[in-house]
Amino acid sequence: LPAVRSAVAGANTMEKPTAYEDVTTYNNFYEFGTDKADPARNATKFKTTPWTVAVEGEVKKPKVYDLAELLKLAPMEERIYRMRCVEGWSMVIPWVGYSLAELIKQVEPTGNAKFVEFVTLADPKQMPFVGSRVLEWPYVEGLRMDEAMHPLTLLSFGLYGEVLPNQNGAPVRLTVPWKYGFKSAKSLVKIRFVEKQPTSSWTKAAQQEYGFYSNVNPKVDHPRWSQATERRIGEGLFAKRRPTLMFNGYEPQVGQLYAGMDLAKNF
Amino acid sequence: MTTTAPARTGAARTRPWLLHPAVKPLVFIASLLPLAWLVWGAVAGTLGPNPAEALIRSTGDWTLRFLCLTLAITPLRHWFKQPALVRLRRMLGLFTFFYGVLHFLCYAWLDMSLVVGDIVTDIAKRPFILVGTAALLLMAPLAATSFNRAIKAMGGKRWQALHKAIYAVVLLGLLHFFWMRAAKHNFGEWSVYAGIVAVLLGDRLLRARMTTPKLAALATPQGGAQSLGAARRD
């Protein structure tokens, strides 16, 4: 998947990318199982062609995009993002994709579009854990309109210069680097522009633990564990945990989106 | 060698191999294999992308497995008429504690960098860790009184009463594992352990009911509780 280095501010961390092997065998993708090793094992036969993404709701030009159309909608960029999981571990991943804003501009949202809802595939025939009681299916996530329009918010089609492996959310996923990993919905089938704040799957599952914003924040603990530090995958057994950075280190780029907000309340 | 062991006991029910002097060392070595495998994995880097998590979870799994093995001795003695199995119980119990301590040390070191303040805060924040810690602390006096002189000094009855704490330990251990898995509603593996523990404890309850004084009294006129027990065994 050819791509050029992104010119977006903050899009290329200088940190050492996590090994491809680790990025593609240590995944949370509950449709394929709750163990980290499950998705790589259970998604091998996952069919990603044909694939369409319906873009609808409060937009002037709703459209069902074919994957091929999406792939050439804007120039592919490589972006090396930190990824912080809510569970307390992190990676550095070289993604390939373009800003979600490119797609949003094409469909021309109306004045009523205040939020964007992302709906992912839930196909019990291909995904053995759809139907399990872990979460409500399909997996749904949401962003505020200005978050969705932020240039760092990426529509990803690949990693390490390759097409996305199935276990990483093929064929197209969201990557929001300043929020906990679960906000970055995988295998998208629908992008809906709405007026009211959508309720994401994890908020439905545990409202007091997973809020709508879920910005990486070392000062706001998860009710059941501290978020002050993280373990960087691949640093070896005895590496010290790293201090977690505000907005996962993207504060200069995204801090102003939350000016004046109480982030302990809007967690 | 092979003929002396059974001759020494004279008990027809006891299989000679259980009394063989090599049995205990073999079980000891076998009990160290999980540790050897984990150490090898840590050195060779075959524990996956998150080796710290793998070590913490595996040592926890092995604690629970050894706990089940320890608790299985008594029912197995009855089911297979092998009273000599009791020889292995103390060693398995001590290995349970050993893996429990390793489990805690892995957590304290790899997850908490041995910072006492962080450990205390984390234990307070996470009920499942509190319960696990309680189970480990409860095992400590059992391990500390596991040698013969302690049994003699305490007296058999008091020693046995103390070691009934193992039942609390296993229930706390199961709760610890249940809460840990609750976040993902993933109870498949937990149910297997819970089922095993239910059988092992259920067998004890049934046996205790069969030998209550009432039943024993009913049995005596016909020739004593002992023959009832013997009849059951045959």
XYZ file of C-alpha atoms in Angstrom:
501
model
C 0.000 0.000 0.000
C 2.088 2.942 -1.211
C 2.015 6.072 0.903
C 3.868 9.322 1.471
C 5.053 10.625 4.812
C 2.319 12.719 6.384
C 2.776 16.479 6.728
C 0.130 16.736 9.457
C 1.532 18.163 12.708
C 2.251 15.454 15.260
C 1.586 12.644 12.792
C 5.062 11.136 12.936
C 6.416 10.263 16.336
C 10.145 9.626 16.460
C 9.630 6.701 18.835
C 10.609 3.200 17.765
C 7.683 1.381 16.131
C 6.492 -1.787 17.873
C 7.484 -4.975 16.028
C 5.085 -6.004 13.240
C 4.772 -9.418 14.900
C 3.546 -7.845 18.160
C 1.238 -5.361 16.432
C -0.456 -8.205 14.570
C -0.661 -10.880 17.292
C -1.641 -8.871 20.369
C -5.058 -7.464 19.582
C -8.334 -6.552 21.182
C -10.975 -7.355 18.580
C -13.712 -9.034 20.564
C -15.718 -10.137 17.525
C -12.922 -12.674 17.078
C -12.400 -13.547 20.752
C -11.462 -11.897 24.037
C -7.939 -13.252 24.343
C -5.245 -11.062 22.785
C -4.073 -13.944 20.597
C -7.598 -14.839 19.405
C -8.070 -12.286 16.585
C -4.903 -13.333 14.727
C -6.036 -16.964 14.959
C -9.747 -16.534 14.276
C -9.717 -13.843 11.585
C -7.609 -15.643 9.000
C -10.616 -16.429 6.773
C -12.351 -13.077 7.275
C -13.613 -11.786 3.904
C -12.948 -8.105 3.258
C -14.006 -8.030 -0.396
C -16.504 -6.976 -1.504
C -16.799 -4.242 1.133
C -18.855 -1.095 1.321
C -19.105 1.738 3.824
C -22.401 3.602 4.015
C -21.984 7.285 4.837
C -25.356 8.683 5.852
C -27.393 10.796 8.244
C -27.107 14.567 8.481
C -25.222 15.024 5.206
C -26.110 16.629 1.874
C -24.518 13.843 -0.147
C -25.072 10.468 1.518
C -23.339 7.693 -0.311
C -22.466 4.018 -0.091
C -18.763 3.871 -0.835
C -17.148 0.856 -2.356
C -13.769 0.005 -0.798
C -11.989 0.725 -4.106
C -13.501 4.230 -4.136
C -12.417 4.852 -0.559
C -8.877 3.710 -1.318
C -8.435 6.433 -3.954
C -10.502 9.159 -2.313
C -7.384 10.923 -1.011
C -3.603 10.361 -1.148
C -2.380 7.681 1.280
C -0.108 8.920 4.049
C 2.098 7.066 6.477
C 1.604 8.174 10.072
C 3.443 6.791 13.068
C 1.103 7.037 16.043
C 1.354 6.033 19.657
C -1.519 3.739 20.640
C -2.529 3.584 24.294
C -4.939 0.858 25.354
C -7.286 1.558 28.272
C -5.916 -1.645 29.844
C -2.534 -0.001 30.462
C -0.316 -1.051 27.566
C 0.842 0.830 24.502
C 2.409 0.421 21.078
C 3.818 2.614 18.315
C 2.242 1.780 14.953
C 3.003 3.026 11.447
C -0.452 3.374 9.895
C -1.380 4.019 6.287
C -4.450 6.093 5.502
C -5.756 9.637 5.250
C -7.565 12.081 7.500
C -11.199 11.195 8.052
C -11.857 14.873 7.294
C -11.204 14.140 3.596
C -14.220 11.823 3.486
C -16.341 14.122 5.648
C -15.775 17.051 3.267
C -17.045 14.972 0.356
C -20.410 14.179 1.914
C -21.018 17.758 3.118
C -22.473 17.487 6.632
C -25.500 19.695 7.400
C -25.696 22.097 10.335
C -27.432 19.374 12.343
C -24.406 17.103 12.224
C -22.971 17.432 15.743
C -21.551 13.938 16.192
C -20.338 11.057 14.054
C -21.293 7.486 14.827
C -19.156 4.607 13.603
C -20.781 1.219 13.127
C -18.638 -1.854 12.587
C -19.365 -5.232 11.027
C -21.140 -7.841 13.140
C -21.310 -11.007 11.076
C -21.841 -14.065 13.272
C -20.965 -16.322 10.329
C -17.445 -14.938 10.119
C -16.949 -13.586 13.628
C -17.263 -16.372 16.194
C -17.705 -14.113 19.220
C -20.486 -11.913 17.830
C -23.368 -13.032 20.011
C -21.230 -13.482 23.111
C -22.324 -11.490 26.125
C -19.217 -9.327 26.347
C -20.717 -6.397 24.460
C -23.743 -5.376 22.467
C -23.223 -5.977 18.752
C -22.533 -4.361 16.382
C -19.678 -2.488 18.033
C -20.465 1.227 17.906
C -18.225 4.203 18.581
C -18.647 7.946 18.301
C -16.778 11.227 18.037
C -17.775 14.847 18.356
C -17.809 16.587 14.964
C -14.681 18.660 15.677
C -12.839 15.530 16.865
C -13.822 13.692 13.694
C -12.643 16.646 11.585
C -9.273 16.909 13.351
C -6.464 16.152 10.881
C -4.947 13.548 13.249
C -8.149 11.463 13.118
C -7.198 8.842 10.601
C -9.136 6.521 8.353
C -6.662 3.630 8.209
C -6.302 1.090 5.436
C -2.896 -0.332 6.241
C 0.025 -0.631 8.621
C 3.731 -1.134 8.048
C 3.140 -0.257 4.395
C 0.819 -3.244 3.950
C -2.910 -3.625 3.639
C -4.424 -3.961 7.154
C -4.225 -7.506 8.486
C -7.712 -8.807 9.328
C -7.034 -8.829 13.073
C -6.134 -5.133 12.971
C -9.498 -4.064 11.586
C -9.392 -4.725 7.845
C -10.271 -3.377 5.416
C -10.861 0.074 6.902
C -10.780 1.346 10.464
C -10.622 4.473 12.526
C -7.465 5.565 14.368
C -7.802 8.319 16.964
C -4.356 8.525 18.572
C -5.173 10.729 21.582
C -7.982 8.479 22.817
C -7.879 5.008 24.348
C -7.600 2.311 21.690
C -11.181 1.087 21.906
C -12.419 4.394 20.419
C -10.696 3.437 17.174
C -13.411 1.215 15.725
C -12.370 -1.583 13.377
C -13.869 -2.968 10.159
C -16.211 -0.025 9.579
C -19.414 -0.534 7.611
C -21.322 2.639 8.434
C -20.466 6.225 9.264
C -23.508 8.146 10.429
C -23.750 11.890 11.078
C -26.118 12.608 13.933
C -27.370 15.435 16.116
C -27.289 13.632 19.483
C -24.241 12.142 21.175
C -24.078 8.456 20.255
C -23.673 5.833 22.981
C -20.669 3.668 22.302
C -20.642 -0.058 23.011
C -18.308 0.215 25.982
C -20.351 3.000 27.532
C -23.403 0.747 27.236
C -21.489 -2.109 28.856
C -20.115 -0.058 31.785
C -21.224 3.559 31.886
C -19.206 4.457 34.981
C -15.991 3.014 33.500
C -15.991 4.087 29.856
C -17.154 7.567 28.994
C -17.886 9.099 25.604
C -14.611 11.012 25.378
C -12.168 8.417 26.695
C -9.229 10.722 26.091
C -5.931 9.312 27.317
C -5.451 11.042 30.662
C -2.928 9.978 33.318
C -4.748 12.036 35.962
C -8.133 10.395 35.559
C -7.960 6.781 36.682
C -10.143 4.012 35.428
C -12.437 3.200 38.392
C -10.636 -0.119 38.779
C -7.028 0.760 38.016
C -4.548 3.578 37.659
C -3.940 5.184 34.271
C -0.771 7.001 35.356
C 1.621 4.586 33.618
C 1.692 2.167 30.721
C 3.676 -0.843 29.570
C 5.160 -0.411 26.097
C 4.808 -3.707 24.268
C 8.121 -5.120 23.059
C 10.381 -3.420 25.586
C 11.128 -6.652 27.377
C 10.225 -8.175 30.683
C 12.057 -5.829 32.995
C 11.476 -2.505 31.262
C 9.930 0.015 33.607
C 6.420 1.170 32.860
C 6.359 4.549 31.155
C 4.477 7.543 32.463
C 1.317 8.036 30.407
C 1.144 11.398 28.649
C -1.839 13.745 28.598
C -3.842 13.091 25.412
C -1.272 10.364 24.749
C 1.292 13.051 23.947
C -0.935 14.844 21.417
C -1.877 17.703 23.736
C -0.272 20.408 21.517
C -2.460 19.276 18.628
C -5.770 18.455 20.333
C -5.726 20.188 23.708
C -7.752 23.152 22.460
C -10.661 20.859 21.532
C -11.319 20.436 25.241
C -10.585 23.945 26.512
C -12.696 24.719 29.564
C -14.051 21.179 29.892
C -13.857 19.274 33.162
C -12.067 16.172 31.919
C -12.650 14.275 35.153
C -16.382 14.614 34.553
C -16.177 14.218 30.777
C -13.917 11.192 30.971
C 13.502 -52.839 45.580
C 10.167 -53.483 43.944
C 9.219 -56.285 46.292
C 10.189 -54.629 49.553
C 7.771 -51.747 49.371
C 4.503 -53.700 49.389
C 5.910 -56.184 51.876
C 6.659 -53.365 54.282
C 3.056 -52.209 54.501
C 1.326 -55.494 53.998
C -1.776 -53.632 52.828
C -3.260 -55.347 49.820
C -5.103 -52.192 48.759
C -2.014 -50.064 48.399
C -0.352 -50.102 45.048
C 3.369 -50.682 45.448
C 4.384 -47.870 43.102
C 2.839 -45.232 45.344
C 5.212 -46.181 48.144
C 8.243 -46.353 45.932
C 10.950 -44.025 47.240
C 11.204 -42.366 43.822
C 7.589 -41.147 43.834
C 8.129 -38.068 45.967
C 11.229 -36.836 44.103
C 9.420 -37.412 40.805
C 6.384 -35.409 41.905
C 8.746 -32.718 43.191
C 10.497 -32.458 39.831
C 7.204 -32.556 37.934
C 5.922 -29.711 40.115
C 8.899 -27.591 39.131
C 8.313 -28.124 35.397
C 5.840 -25.223 35.023
C 8.391 -22.901 36.606
C 11.159 -24.259 34.392
C 8.958 -23.740 31.344
C 8.182 -20.146 32.347
C 11.804 -19.301 33.116
C 12.829 -20.779 29.780
C 10.102 -18.764 28.057
C 11.266 -15.562 29.730
C 14.880 -16.158 28.735
C 14.138 -17.355 25.193
C 11.491 -14.664 24.661
C 8.710 -17.071 23.745
C 6.080 -15.698 26.118
C 4.416 -13.545 23.458
C 4.190 -9.771 22.968
C 3.474 -9.092 26.651
C 5.730 -11.462 28.634
C 5.032 -9.733 31.964
C 1.310 -10.348 31.603
C 1.983 -13.925 30.490
C 4.118 -14.588 33.594
C 1.605 -13.052 35.975
C -1.272 -15.019 34.471
C 0.572 -18.340 34.197
C 1.774 -18.291 37.787
C -1.810 -17.547 38.839
C -3.112 -20.441 36.733
C -0.558 -22.791 38.281
C -1.449 -21.670 41.808
C -5.055 -22.598 41.151
C -4.071 -25.891 39.525
C -1.890 -26.908 42.458
C -4.654 -25.890 44.827
C -7.026 -28.231 42.982
C -4.426 -31.027 43.046
C -3.925 -30.580 46.788
C -7.649 -30.675 47.396
C -7.980 -33.710 45.115
C -5.804 -35.924 47.305
C -8.478 -36.779 49.863
C -11.261 -37.602 47.341
C -8.808 -39.563 45.185
C -7.723 -41.600 48.194
C -11.342 -42.632 48.661
C -12.300 -43.129 45.030
C -9.275 -45.176 44.076
C -8.720 -46.728 47.516
C -5.209 -45.346 47.652
C -4.697 -43.971 51.168
C -0.957 -43.714 50.477
C -1.654 -40.729 48.218
C -1.619 -38.626 51.373
C 2.179 -38.776 51.188
C 2.025 -36.216 48.400
C -0.429 -33.789 49.944
C 2.003 -31.655 51.945
C 4.330 -31.236 48.974
C 1.486 -30.218 46.655
C 0.175 -27.797 49.277
C 3.585 -26.198 49.597
C 3.873 -25.916 45.818
C 0.499 -24.151 45.807
C 1.927 -21.583 48.203
C 5.155 -21.432 46.199
C 3.347 -20.608 42.939
C 1.065 -18.211 44.822
C 4.091 -16.317 46.118
C 5.615 -16.284 42.609
C 2.301 -14.971 41.260
C 2.324 -12.125 43.782
C 6.006 -11.359 43.189
C 5.482 -11.243 39.407
C 2.621 -8.805 39.893
C 4.497 -6.701 42.461
C 7.656 -6.593 40.418
C 6.585 -6.573 36.758
C 3.363 -4.583 37.146
C 4.141 -2.398 40.152
C 7.972 -2.131 39.974
C 8.067 -3.144 43.664
C 6.829 0.303 44.716
C 5.040 -0.436 47.982
C 2.830 2.651 47.820
C 1.615 1.726 44.324
C 0.920 -1.845 45.406
C -1.143 -0.709 48.382
C -3.125 1.766 46.235
C -3.698 -0.856 43.563
C -4.864 -3.475 46.056
C -7.319 -0.964 47.505
C -8.564 -0.027 44.022
C -9.040 -3.528 42.698
C -11.213 -5.886 44.782
C -9.987 -8.892 42.800
C -6.407 -8.200 43.831
C -7.494 -7.675 47.438
C -9.206 -11.073 47.420
C -6.166 -12.738 45.840
C -3.864 -11.166 48.404
C -6.152 -12.358 51.200
C -5.995 -15.915 49.831
C -2.202 -15.782 49.739
C -1.938 -14.374 53.294
C -4.298 -17.078 54.498
C -2.040 -19.736 52.974
C 1.038 -18.451 54.819
C 0.217 -19.963 58.252
C -0.637 -23.267 56.579
C 2.743 -23.357 54.864
C 4.460 -22.278 58.072
C 2.926 -25.166 60.048
C 3.437 -27.839 57.436
C 6.402 -29.617 59.028
C 6.083 -32.540 61.439
C 7.265 -30.735 64.527
C 4.635 -28.038 64.067
C 1.932 -30.690 63.877
C 3.245 -32.277 67.073
C 3.568 -28.948 68.848
C 0.058 -27.850 67.886
C -1.628 -31.164 68.422
C -3.444 -32.958 65.621
C -6.873 -31.451 66.272
C -5.769 -27.827 66.374
C -3.531 -28.380 63.380
C -6.419 -29.834 61.395
C -8.723 -27.009 62.408
C -6.164 -24.470 61.179
C -5.649 -26.278 57.908
C -9.388 -26.174 57.174
C -8.533 -22.622 56.069
C -7.633 -24.216 52.722
C -11.368 -24.210 51.925
C -11.512 -20.441 52.407
C -8.362 -20.122 50.297
C -9.853 -21.983 47.355
C -13.094 -20.002 47.480
C -11.175 -16.719 47.606
C -8.970 -17.933 44.779
C -11.988 -18.741 42.634
C -13.526 -15.335 43.401
C -10.210 -13.677 42.483
C -10.196 -15.428 39.110
C -13.902 -14.765 38.535
C -13.573 -11.023 39.116
C -10.500 -10.888 36.957
C -12.434 -12.386 34.055
C -15.651 -10.488 34.790
C -14.533 -7.443 32.791
C -14.851 -9.441 29.585
C -17.690 -11.767 30.691
C -15.310 -14.548 29.855
C -16.110 -17.354 32.271
C -15.399 -20.464 30.189
C -12.100 -21.339 31.820
C -13.303 -20.227 35.227
C -16.290 -22.595 35.036
C -13.949 -25.543 34.547
C -12.043 -24.726 37.743
C -15.277 -23.964 39.610
C -16.671 -27.334 38.491
C -13.585 -29.202 39.672
C -13.622 -27.428 43.032
C -17.372 -28.115 43.378
C -16.746 -31.846 42.913
C -13.778 -31.883 45.315
C -15.618 -29.979 48.045
C -18.952 -31.679 47.317
C -17.376 -35.078 47.881
C -16.235 -33.941 51.313
C -19.682 -32.631 52.227
C -21.336 -35.887 51.165
C -18.836 -37.929 53.124
C -19.220 -35.721 56.180
C -22.990 -36.235 56.077
C -22.605 -39.979 55.756
C -20.490 -40.133 58.882
C -22.446 -37.748 61.127
C -23.016 -39.091 64.668
C -26.660 -39.806 63.849
C -25.786 -42.116 61.004
C -22.979 -43.647 62.988
C -25.391 -44.347 65.853
C -27.828 -45.971 63.448
C -25.061 -48.089 62.091
C -23.572 -49.338 65.379
C -26.236 -51.867 66.397
C -25.642 -53.794 63.213
C -21.967 -54.135 63.891
C -20.463 -50.661 64.017
C -19.803 -47.779 61.715
C -16.511 -49.249 60.758
C -18.015 -52.241 59.000
C -20.455 -49.928 57.244
C -17.472 -48.041 55.966
C -15.738 -51.244 55.038
C -18.796 -52.499 53.218
C -18.957 -49.306 51.269
C -15.362 -49.602 50.324
C -15.771 -53.121 48.895
